[in-house]
């Protein structure tokens, strides 16, 4: 079995003998988000920024180096699976009078 991000997270949580619901209360991360992280269901997040932010916070409480897992996450995501929609304001030249 592959040692995925989710497996690393769930094993760390289980070592603390805490349930997903208990971790949700402690971290204030929604239980659904924790479950998505632990099952590698990153597509359930609106975009990669959410996935990375929750992963970083969750790692902090699990005392895991988040940089390693975030790099793994970025490496596992294809460029098509997540796009961060950026708002760009129109340039003054585009304004109509």
JSON list of C-alpha atoms in Angstrom, two decimals:
[
{"chain": "A", "resi": 1, "resn": "UNK", "atom": "CA", "xyz": [0.00, 0.00, 0.00]},
{"chain": "A", "resi": 2, "resn": "UNK", "atom": "CA", "xyz": [1.24, 3.45, -0.94]},
{"chain": "A", "resi": 3, "resn": "UNK", "atom": "CA", "xyz": [2.04, 5.85, 1.89]},
{"chain": "A", "resi": 4, "resn": "UNK", "atom": "CA", "xyz": [-0.20, 8.71, 0.74]},
{"chain": "A", "resi": 5, "resn": "UNK", "atom": "CA", "xyz": [-0.76, 12.10, 2.32]},
{"chain": "A", "resi": 6, "resn": "UNK", "atom": "CA", "xyz": [-4.07, 10.86, 3.73]},
{"chain": "A", "resi": 7, "resn": "UNK", "atom": "CA", "xyz": [-2.52, 7.75, 5.27]},
{"chain": "A", "resi": 8, "resn": "UNK", "atom": "CA", "xyz": [0.20, 9.83, 6.92]},
{"chain": "A", "resi": 9, "resn": "UNK", "atom": "CA", "xyz": [-2.41, 12.19, 8.36]},
{"chain": "A", "resi": 10, "resn": "UNK", "atom": "CA", "xyz": [-4.77, 9.49, 9.61]},
{"chain": "A", "resi": 11, "resn": "UNK", "atom": "CA", "xyz": [-1.91, 7.50, 11.18]},
{"chain": "A", "resi": 12, "resn": "UNK", "atom": "CA", "xyz": [-0.68, 10.61, 12.99]},
{"chain": "A", "resi": 13, "resn": "UNK", "atom": "CA", "xyz": [-4.21, 11.34, 14.26]},
{"chain": "A", "resi": 14, "resn": "UNK", "atom": "CA", "xyz": [-4.70, 7.74, 15.36]},
{"chain": "A", "resi": 15, "resn": "UNK", "atom": "CA", "xyz": [-1.40, 7.87, 17.29]},
{"chain": "A", "resi": 16, "resn": "UNK", "atom": "CA", "xyz": [-2.95, 10.68, 19.30]},
{"chain": "A", "resi": 17, "resn": "UNK", "atom": "CA", "xyz": [-5.99, 8.45, 19.84]},
{"chain": "A", "resi": 18, "resn": "UNK", "atom": "CA", "xyz": [-8.35, 11.11, 18.54]},
{"chain": "A", "resi": 19, "resn": "UNK", "atom": "CA", "xyz": [-11.33, 10.77, 16.23]},
{"chain": "A", "resi": 20, "resn": "UNK", "atom": "CA", "xyz": [-11.96, 13.00, 13.24]},
{"chain": "A", "resi": 21, "resn": "UNK", "atom": "CA", "xyz": [-14.73, 14.70, 15.21]},
{"chain": "A", "resi": 22, "resn": "UNK", "atom": "CA", "xyz": [-12.40, 15.39, 18.14]},
{"chain": "A", "resi": 23, "resn": "UNK", "atom": "CA", "xyz": [-9.74, 16.79, 15.80]},
{"chain": "A", "resi": 24, "resn": "UNK", "atom": "CA", "xyz": [-12.40, 18.98, 14.22]},
{"chain": "A", "resi": 25, "resn": "UNK", "atom": "CA", "xyz": [-13.21, 20.49, 17.61]},
{"chain": "A", "resi": 26, "resn": "UNK", "atom": "CA", "xyz": [-9.55, 20.96, 18.52]},
{"chain": "A", "resi": 27, "resn": "UNK", "atom": "CA", "xyz": [-8.47, 22.44, 15.19]},
{"chain": "A", "resi": 28, "resn": "UNK", "atom": "CA", "xyz": [-11.74, 24.12, 14.20]},
{"chain": "A", "resi": 29, "resn": "UNK", "atom": "CA", "xyz": [-11.34, 22.47, 10.81]},
{"chain": "A", "resi": 30, "resn": "UNK", "atom": "CA", "xyz": [-14.67, 21.07, 9.59]},
{"chain": "A", "resi": 31, "resn": "UNK", "atom": "CA", "xyz": [-14.83, 17.29, 9.99]},
{"chain": "A", "resi": 32, "resn": "UNK", "atom": "CA", "xyz": [-15.67, 16.99, 6.29]},
{"chain": "A", "resi": 33, "resn": "UNK", "atom": "CA", "xyz": [-12.43, 18.79, 5.40]},
{"chain": "A", "resi": 34, "resn": "UNK", "atom": "CA", "xyz": [-10.39, 16.52, 7.67]},
{"chain": "A", "resi": 35, "resn": "UNK", "atom": "CA", "xyz": [-12.06, 13.50, 6.11]},
{"chain": "A", "resi": 36, "resn": "UNK", "atom": "CA", "xyz": [-11.25, 14.83, 2.63]},
{"chain": "A", "resi": 37, "resn": "UNK", "atom": "CA", "xyz": [-7.60, 15.32, 3.60]},
{"chain": "A", "resi": 38, "resn": "UNK", "atom": "CA", "xyz": [-7.33, 11.84, 5.10]},
{"chain": "A", "resi": 39, "resn": "UNK", "atom": "CA", "xyz": [-8.92, 10.19, 2.07]},
{"chain": "A", "resi": 40, "resn": "UNK", "atom": "CA", "xyz": [-6.91, 12.18, -0.49]},
{"chain": "A", "resi": 41, "resn": "UNK", "atom": "CA", "xyz": [-10.16, 13.68, -1.80]},
{"chain": "A", "resi": 42, "resn": "UNK", "atom": "CA", "xyz": [-8.61, 17.04, -2.58]},
{"chain": "A", "resi": 43, "resn": "UNK", "atom": "CA", "xyz": [-11.08, 17.65, -5.40]},
{"chain": "A", "resi": 44, "resn": "UNK", "atom": "CA", "xyz": [-13.74, 18.29, -2.73]},
{"chain": "A", "resi": 45, "resn": "UNK", "atom": "CA", "xyz": [-12.07, 21.60, -1.86]},
{"chain": "A", "resi": 46, "resn": "UNK", "atom": "CA", "xyz": [-13.05, 24.67, -3.90]},
{"chain": "A", "resi": 47, "resn": "UNK", "atom": "CA", "xyz": [-9.43, 25.05, -5.04]},
{"chain": "A", "resi": 48, "resn": "UNK", "atom": "CA", "xyz": [-5.87, 24.20, -4.08]},
{"chain": "A", "resi": 49, "resn": "UNK", "atom": "CA", "xyz": [-5.57, 27.18, -1.75]},
{"chain": "A", "resi": 50, "resn": "UNK", "atom": "CA", "xyz": [-8.21, 25.69, 0.54]},
{"chain": "A", "resi": 51, "resn": "UNK", "atom": "CA", "xyz": [-6.63, 22.25, 0.41]},
{"chain": "A", "resi": 52, "resn": "UNK", "atom": "CA", "xyz": [-3.17, 23.63, 1.21]},
{"chain": "A", "resi": 53, "resn": "UNK", "atom": "CA", "xyz": [-4.44, 25.89, 4.00]},
{"chain": "A", "resi": 54, "resn": "UNK", "atom": "CA", "xyz": [-6.35, 23.11, 5.76]},
{"chain": "A", "resi": 55, "resn": "UNK", "atom": "CA", "xyz": [-3.43, 20.74, 5.25]},
{"chain": "A", "resi": 56, "resn": "UNK", "atom": "CA", "xyz": [-0.99, 23.23, 6.79]},
{"chain": "A", "resi": 57, "resn": "UNK", "atom": "CA", "xyz": [-3.23, 23.85, 9.80]},
{"chain": "A", "resi": 58, "resn": "UNK", "atom": "CA", "xyz": [-3.93, 20.14, 10.29]},
{"chain": "A", "resi": 59, "resn": "UNK", "atom": "CA", "xyz": [-0.21, 19.32, 10.12]},
{"chain": "A", "resi": 60, "resn": "UNK", "atom": "CA", "xyz": [0.48, 21.95, 12.77]},
{"chain": "A", "resi": 61, "resn": "UNK", "atom": "CA", "xyz": [-1.80, 20.18, 15.25]},
{"chain": "A", "resi": 62, "resn": "UNK", "atom": "CA", "xyz": [-0.47, 16.75, 14.29]},
{"chain": "A", "resi": 63, "resn": "UNK", "atom": "CA", "xyz": [3.13, 18.00, 14.64]},
{"chain": "A", "resi": 64, "resn": "UNK", "atom": "CA", "xyz": [3.98, 16.99, 11.07]},
{"chain": "A", "resi": 65, "resn": "UNK", "atom": "CA", "xyz": [6.20, 19.06, 8.76]},
{"chain": "A", "resi": 66, "resn": "UNK", "atom": "CA", "xyz": [3.59, 20.66, 6.52]},
{"chain": "A", "resi": 67, "resn": "UNK", "atom": "CA", "xyz": [6.13, 21.72, 3.88]},
{"chain": "A", "resi": 68, "resn": "UNK", "atom": "CA", "xyz": [6.81, 18.12, 2.91]},
{"chain": "A", "resi": 69, "resn": "UNK", "atom": "CA", "xyz": [3.13, 17.22, 2.58]},
{"chain": "A", "resi": 70, "resn": "UNK", "atom": "CA", "xyz": [2.24, 20.45, 0.76]},
{"chain": "A", "resi": 71, "resn": "UNK", "atom": "CA", "xyz": [5.00, 19.70, -1.76]},
{"chain": "A", "resi": 72, "resn": "UNK", "atom": "CA", "xyz": [3.57, 16.18, -2.14]},
{"chain": "A", "resi": 73, "resn": "UNK", "atom": "CA", "xyz": [0.10, 17.68, -2.63]},
{"chain": "A", "resi": 74, "resn": "UNK", "atom": "CA", "xyz": [1.32, 20.11, -5.27]},
{"chain": "A", "resi": 75, "resn": "UNK", "atom": "CA", "xyz": [3.16, 17.32, -7.04]},
{"chain": "A", "resi": 76, "resn": "UNK", "atom": "CA", "xyz": [0.07, 15.12, -7.09]},
{"chain": "A", "resi": 77, "resn": "UNK", "atom": "CA", "xyz": [-2.23, 17.76, -8.50]},
{"chain": "A", "resi": 78, "resn": "UNK", "atom": "CA", "xyz": [-2.36, 18.08, -12.23]},
{"chain": "A", "resi": 79, "resn": "UNK", "atom": "CA", "xyz": [-2.51, 21.56, -13.64]},
{"chain": "A", "resi": 80, "resn": "UNK", "atom": "CA", "xyz": [-6.08, 20.86, -14.78]},
{"chain": "A", "resi": 81, "resn": "UNK", "atom": "CA", "xyz": [-7.45, 19.60, -11.48]},
{"chain": "A", "resi": 82, "resn": "UNK", "atom": "CA", "xyz": [-7.21, 22.89, -9.64]},
{"chain": "A", "resi": 83, "resn": "UNK", "atom": "CA", "xyz": [-7.24, 26.39, -10.87]},
{"chain": "A", "resi": 84, "resn": "UNK", "atom": "CA", "xyz": [-7.26, 29.38, -8.65]},
{"chain": "A", "resi": 85, "resn": "UNK", "atom": "CA", "xyz": [-9.49, 31.99, -10.16]},
{"chain": "A", "resi": 86, "resn": "UNK", "atom": "CA", "xyz": [-7.91, 35.36, -9.72]},
{"chain": "A", "resi": 87, "resn": "UNK", "atom": "CA", "xyz": [-9.88, 38.54, -9.97]},
{"chain": "A", "resi": 88, "resn": "UNK", "atom": "CA", "xyz": [-8.21, 41.08, -12.15]},
{"chain": "A", "resi": 89, "resn": "UNK", "atom": "CA", "xyz": [-9.49, 44.58, -12.17]},
{"chain": "A", "resi": 90, "resn": "UNK", "atom": "CA", "xyz": [-9.89, 46.24, -15.53]},
{"chain": "A", "resi": 91, "resn": "UNK", "atom": "CA", "xyz": [-7.17, 48.62, -16.53]},
{"chain": "A", "resi": 92, "resn": "UNK", "atom": "CA", "xyz": [-8.04, 52.33, -16.74]},
{"chain": "A", "resi": 93, "resn": "UNK", "atom": "CA", "xyz": [-7.74, 52.08, -20.54]},
{"chain": "A", "resi": 94, "resn": "UNK", "atom": "CA", "xyz": [-10.64, 49.61, -20.58]},
{"chain": "A", "resi": 95, "resn": "UNK", "atom": "CA", "xyz": [-12.98, 52.02, -18.83]},
{"chain": "A", "resi": 96, "resn": "UNK", "atom": "CA", "xyz": [-15.70, 53.52, -20.93]},
{"chain": "A", "resi": 97, "resn": "UNK", "atom": "CA", "xyz": [-16.88, 57.08, -20.47]}
]
